[in-house]
Amino acid sequence: MNTYLPKRIAVLIGAQAAGANMLAVEMDLQSQEQFLLSVNGGAWYQHEIKIFNNDPFFVIASYIQHIQADYVYIYFSGHGFSYSMNERYLCVGGQDSIMDYQLAKLAPCSKVRLVCDCCRTRLSKPGTIGGINRATNRWREAAGINRARANFDRYIIASPPGIQIIHAIGDASAALENAAGHGGEFTLALMEVINDLQLSGSDFILTPEATIYLTTKKLYEKGIRRQYPAFFNEEGKLQIPIAQISSEYTIPQQQKTYHQWHPQKETGDAILAAAVILGLCVILSD
């Protein structure tokens, strides 16, 4: 009996204004790569990850347009701005800019996730580059790499089609940088959340809803009270997890799902209301 193995491609994009320091963006790309290779990130293979570091937009666009895959994951670190809540732009490839949704739509694929660590300030305000801290060795050393990859493949197959976009910050706001220069506070918080879940001894599937709630909570604990991440289901309803944390991986059908909250608008009240939903994470069956 032949088992279908879904094809997945990750595109990591780093872009910075000409003449600016690219160190933070380079760290982002390295850390995202390490995370994807880990069991928590889905145990991707090296050849499935394509990295663009300040490349021209037409080169990036051409690559994405020719992808043949079941699932495409795009990560962007750089400058961003917006004209309105629904007009969110990424500065990809020097002076070129493109709406986040249009970038995701370049992929000829029915299942696409775009994660952006960048500002959404109005055009007249300065941008801030995002960042993510380096992945820890324990991710790379975790056992069960083949089982983790097989489990993530099942999520790709089982998920309905959809285009989903995750932003580090709400409308008309700047994504904050870590004061010590370690990168963007959103992705630092996300990595800390994943570490916390690992250390908890429990098994979790980190959904987009859980990601928004837990990273907002983590930012609040760190004294950052005005950064509210957001996500958008632009098309369909993608159900591929952000991360999987488990020592004993099980197939999706064996899981109990508790999350029901789906944000309808971007407000602090909407995000804080999620606190009453205790099942934002998918807890695996014992």
C-alpha positions as semicolon CSV with decimal commas, in nm:
position;residue;x (nm);y (nm);z (nm)
1;M;0,000;0,000;0,000
2;N;0,147;0,334;-0,106
3;T;0,126;0,623;0,141
4;Y;0,101;0,971;-0,007
5;L;0,372;1,202;0,123
6;P;0,275;1,569;0,086
7;K;0,527;1,809;-0,059
8;R;0,613;2,114;0,150
9;I;0,826;2,418;0,077
10;A;0,936;2,694;0,314
11;V;1,045;3,034;0,181
12;L;1,234;3,251;0,429
13;I;1,266;3,614;0,322
14;G;1,491;3,872;0,483
15;A;1,475;4,227;0,351
16;Q;1,622;4,550;0,481
17;A;1,663;4,902;0,352
18;A;1,979;4,970;0,153
19;G;2,281;5,042;0,372
20;A;2,116;4,922;0,694
21;N;2,261;4,664;0,930
22;M;2,145;4,319;0,815
23;L;2,258;4,128;1,125
24;A;1,914;4,108;1,287
25;V;1,754;3,986;0,966
26;E;2,027;3,727;0,914
27;M;1,970;3,598;1,267
28;D;1,599;3,574;1,190
29;L;1,661;3,361;0,884
30;Q;1,905;3,129;1,063
31;S;1,670;3,082;1,358
32;Q;1,366;3,018;1,142
33;E;1,562;2,760;0,947
34;Q;1,669;2,583;1,266
35;F;1,314;2,590;1,399
36;L;1,171;2,432;1,084
37;L;1,434;2,157;1,095
38;S;1,336;2,074;1,453
39;V;1,063;1,835;1,564
40;N;0,867;2,130;1,703
41;G;0,867;2,302;1,366
42;G;0,767;1,991;1,172
43;A;1,103;1,822;1,097
44;W;1,147;1,976;0,753
45;Y;1,427;1,857;0,527
46;Q;1,705;2,099;0,437
47;H;1,622;2,093;0,066
48;E;1,265;2,203;0,142
49;I;1,381;2,539;0,279
50;K;1,473;2,825;0,047
51;I;1,632;3,139;0,192
52;F;1,636;3,483;0,031
53;N;1,850;3,742;0,202
54;N;1,792;4,089;0,053
55;D;1,737;3,945;-0,294
56;P;1,551;4,144;-0,563
57;F;1,175;4,108;-0,553
58;F;1,146;3,963;-0,904
59;V;1,380;3,677;-0,806
60;I;1,172;3,596;-0,498
61;A;0,843;3,627;-0,685
62;S;0,959;3,406;-0,969
63;Y;1,065;3,133;-0,727
64;I;0,736;3,139;-0,534
65;Q;0,528;3,137;-0,852
66;H;0,696;2,816;-0,969
67;I;0,659;2,621;-0,643
68;Q;0,484;2,289;-0,674
69;A;0,380;2,179;-0,327
70;D;0,087;2,088;-0,106
71;Y;0,186;2,340;0,164
72;V;0,391;2,658;0,141
73;Y;0,522;2,836;0,452
74;I;0,655;3,189;0,401
75;Y;0,838;3,386;0,670
76;F;0,922;3,754;0,628
77;S;1,154;3,967;0,839
78;G;1,201;4,328;0,742
79;H;1,011;4,653;0,707
80;G;0,637;4,681;0,672
81;F;0,369;4,949;0,666
82;S;-0,003;4,986;0,605
83;Y;-0,252;5,223;0,446
84;S;-0,542;5,073;0,641
85;M;-0,619;4,768;0,855
86;N;-0,672;4,559;0,541
87;E;-0,394;4,711;0,330
88;R;-0,078;4,566;0,482
89;Y;0,245;4,599;0,284
90;L;0,584;4,429;0,307
91;C;0,900;4,592;0,175
92;V;1,045;4,300;-0,018
93;G;1,358;4,338;-0,228
94;G;1,487;4,688;-0,171
95;Q;1,239;4,953;-0,279
96;D;0,967;4,709;-0,389
97;S;0,659;4,662;-0,172
98;I;0,372;4,417;-0,198
99;M;0,058;4,350;0,003
100;D;0,100;4,051;0,235
101;Y;-0,199;3,877;0,078
102;Q;-0,061;3,928;-0,272
103;L;0,271;3,777;-0,167
104;A;0,094;3,471;-0,029
105;K;-0,119;3,444;-0,344
106;L;0,193;3,415;-0,560
107;A;0,222;3,054;-0,450
108;P;0,018;2,824;-0,679
109;C;-0,087;2,621;-0,377
110;S;-0,412;2,578;-0,184
111;K;-0,248;2,578;0,161
112;V;-0,030;2,879;0,242
113;R;0,080;3,042;0,568
114;L;0,266;3,374;0,579
115;V;0,427;3,489;0,906
116;C;0,543;3,852;0,916
117;D;0,762;4,008;1,183
118;C;0,744;4,368;1,071
119;C;0,564;4,690;1,146
120;R;0,216;4,784;1,035
121;T;0,260;5,154;1,098
122;R;0,103;5,399;0,858
123;L;0,335;5,486;0,572
124;S;0,449;5,811;0,729
125;K;0,595;5,636;1,034
126;P;0,934;5,461;1,047
127;G;0,947;5,083;1,036
128;T;1,117;4,837;1,264
129;I;1,284;4,516;1,159
130;G;1,165;4,205;1,329
131;G;1,378;3,938;1,488
132;I;1,385;3,598;1,643
133;N;1,639;3,451;1,881
134;R;1,854;3,159;1,781
135;A;1,699;2,817;1,818
136;T;1,824;2,617;2,112
137;N;2,019;2,296;2,070
138;R;1,756;2,092;2,251
139;W;1,522;2,136;1,952
140;R;1,778;1,977;1,721
141;E;1,857;1,702;1,971
142;A;1,496;1,602;2,038
143;A;1,411;1,240;1,968
144;G;1,145;1,119;1,725
145;I;1,240;1,326;1,421
146;N;1,084;1,080;1,173
147;R;0,767;1,046;1,376
148;A;0,742;1,424;1,410
149;R;0,774;1,471;1,036
150;A;0,514;1,203;0,963
151;N;0,276;1,366;1,209
152;F;0,322;1,709;1,050
153;D;0,262;1,552;0,706
154;R;-0,073;1,428;0,833
155;Y;-0,170;1,779;0,936
156;I;-0,084;1,906;0,588
157;I;-0,299;1,637;0,426
158;A;-0,591;1,674;0,669
159;S;-0,605;2,056;0,663
160;P;-0,864;2,222;0,441
161;P;-0,734;2,477;0,188
162;G;-0,663;2,827;0,307
163;I;-0,436;3,130;0,304
164;Q;-0,345;3,246;0,652
165;I;-0,139;3,549;0,753
166;I;0,007;3,610;1,098
167;H;0,140;3,953;1,199
168;A;0,350;4,047;1,499
169;I;0,146;4,359;1,566
170;G;-0,200;4,507;1,528
171;D;-0,313;4,774;1,287
172;A;-0,124;5,106;1,262
173;S;0,138;4,998;1,517
174;A;0,513;4,940;1,529
175;A;0,654;4,596;1,606
176;L;0,886;4,638;1,901
177;E;1,254;4,546;1,906
178;N;1,418;4,384;2,206
179;A;1,610;4,645;2,404
180;A;1,917;4,419;2,417
181;G;1,920;4,381;2,041
182;H;1,810;4,017;2,035
183;G;1,540;4,074;1,775
184;G;1,168;4,141;1,754
185;E;0,969;4,096;2,073
186;F;0,692;3,897;1,903
187;T;0,911;3,617;1,774
188;L;1,118;3,616;2,091
189;A;0,793;3,570;2,284
190;L;0,681;3,294;2,048
191;M;1,003;3,100;2,098
192;E;0,972;3,144;2,475
193;V;0,616;3,012;2,460
194;I;0,735;2,702;2,275
195;N;1,014;2,652;2,529
196;D;0,762;2,685;2,815
197;L;0,537;2,425;2,656
198;Q;0,831;2,188;2,610
199;L;0,929;2,222;2,974
200;S;0,570;2,175;3,095
201;G;0,583;1,803;3,021
202;S;0,251;1,819;2,836
203;D;0,177;1,761;2,469
204;F;0,045;2,055;2,270
205;I;-0,041;2,150;1,917
206;L;0,008;2,525;1,888
207;T;-0,281;2,662;1,682
208;P;-0,294;3,019;1,543
209;E;-0,552;3,108;1,810
210;A;-0,325;2,974;2,082
211;T;-0,026;3,152;1,929
212;I;-0,201;3,489;1,944
213;Y;-0,323;3,438;2,299
214;L;-0,004;3,290;2,447
215;T;0,236;3,534;2,279
216;T;0,020;3,827;2,389
217;K;0,022;3,686;2,743
218;K;0,399;3,638;2,729
219;L;0,453;3,993;2,604
220;Y;0,234;4,121;2,888
221;E;0,439;3,923;3,142
222;K;0,753;4,087;3,003
223;G;0,601;4,433;3,057
224;I;0,509;4,489;2,692
225;R;0,146;4,598;2,717
226;R;0,080;4,747;2,374
227;Q;0,183;4,481;2,127
228;Y;-0,109;4,265;2,017
229;P;-0,032;4,008;1,747
230;A;-0,304;3,925;1,495
231;F;-0,388;3,667;1,233
232;F;-0,614;3,662;0,931
233;N;-0,779;3,376;0,744
234;E;-0,776;3,547;0,405
235;E;-0,915;3,239;0,231
236;G;-1,056;2,920;0,373
237;K;-0,945;2,796;0,713
238;L;-0,596;2,651;0,728
239;Q;-0,554;2,404;1,016
240;I;-0,183;2,324;1,003
241;P;-0,025;2,391;1,345
242;I;0,233;2,661;1,411
243;A;0,432;2,415;1,621
244;Q;0,398;2,069;1,772
245;I;0,534;1,993;2,115
246;S;0,538;1,628;2,218
247;S;0,764;1,342;2,317
248;E;0,514;1,087;2,190
249;Y;0,362;1,200;1,859
250;T;0,014;1,079;1,766
251;I;-0,190;1,119;1,450
252;P;-0,435;1,411;1,428
253;Q;-0,742;1,185;1,454
254;Q;-0,640;1,083;1,806
255;Q;-0,646;1,437;1,938
256;K;-0,908;1,624;2,135
257;T;-0,958;1,978;2,013
258;Y;-1,089;2,247;2,242
259;H;-1,024;2,576;2,064
260;Q;-1,334;2,748;1,930
261;W;-1,242;3,117;1,941
262;H;-1,192;3,289;1,607
263;P;-1,120;3,664;1,616
264;Q;-1,349;3,873;1,399
265;K;-1,169;4,204;1,434
266;E;-0,841;4,346;1,554
267;T;-0,888;4,500;1,894
268;G;-0,719;4,460;2,229
269;D;-1,058;4,359;2,373
270;A;-1,093;4,078;2,121
271;I;-0,752;3,938;2,213
272;L;-0,803;3,974;2,587
273;A;-1,142;3,805;2,556
274;A;-0,958;3,495;2,439
275;A;-0,823;3,453;2,791
276;V;-1,151;3,295;2,897
277;I;-1,109;3,020;2,640
278;L;-0,897;2,764;2,818
279;G;-0,871;2,533;2,522
280;L;-0,676;2,750;2,283
281;C;-0,407;2,484;2,262
282;V;-0,489;2,140;2,131
283;I;-0,402;1,898;2,408
284;L;-0,313;1,553;2,291
285;S;-0,492;1,253;2,433
286;D;-0,322;1,074;2,716
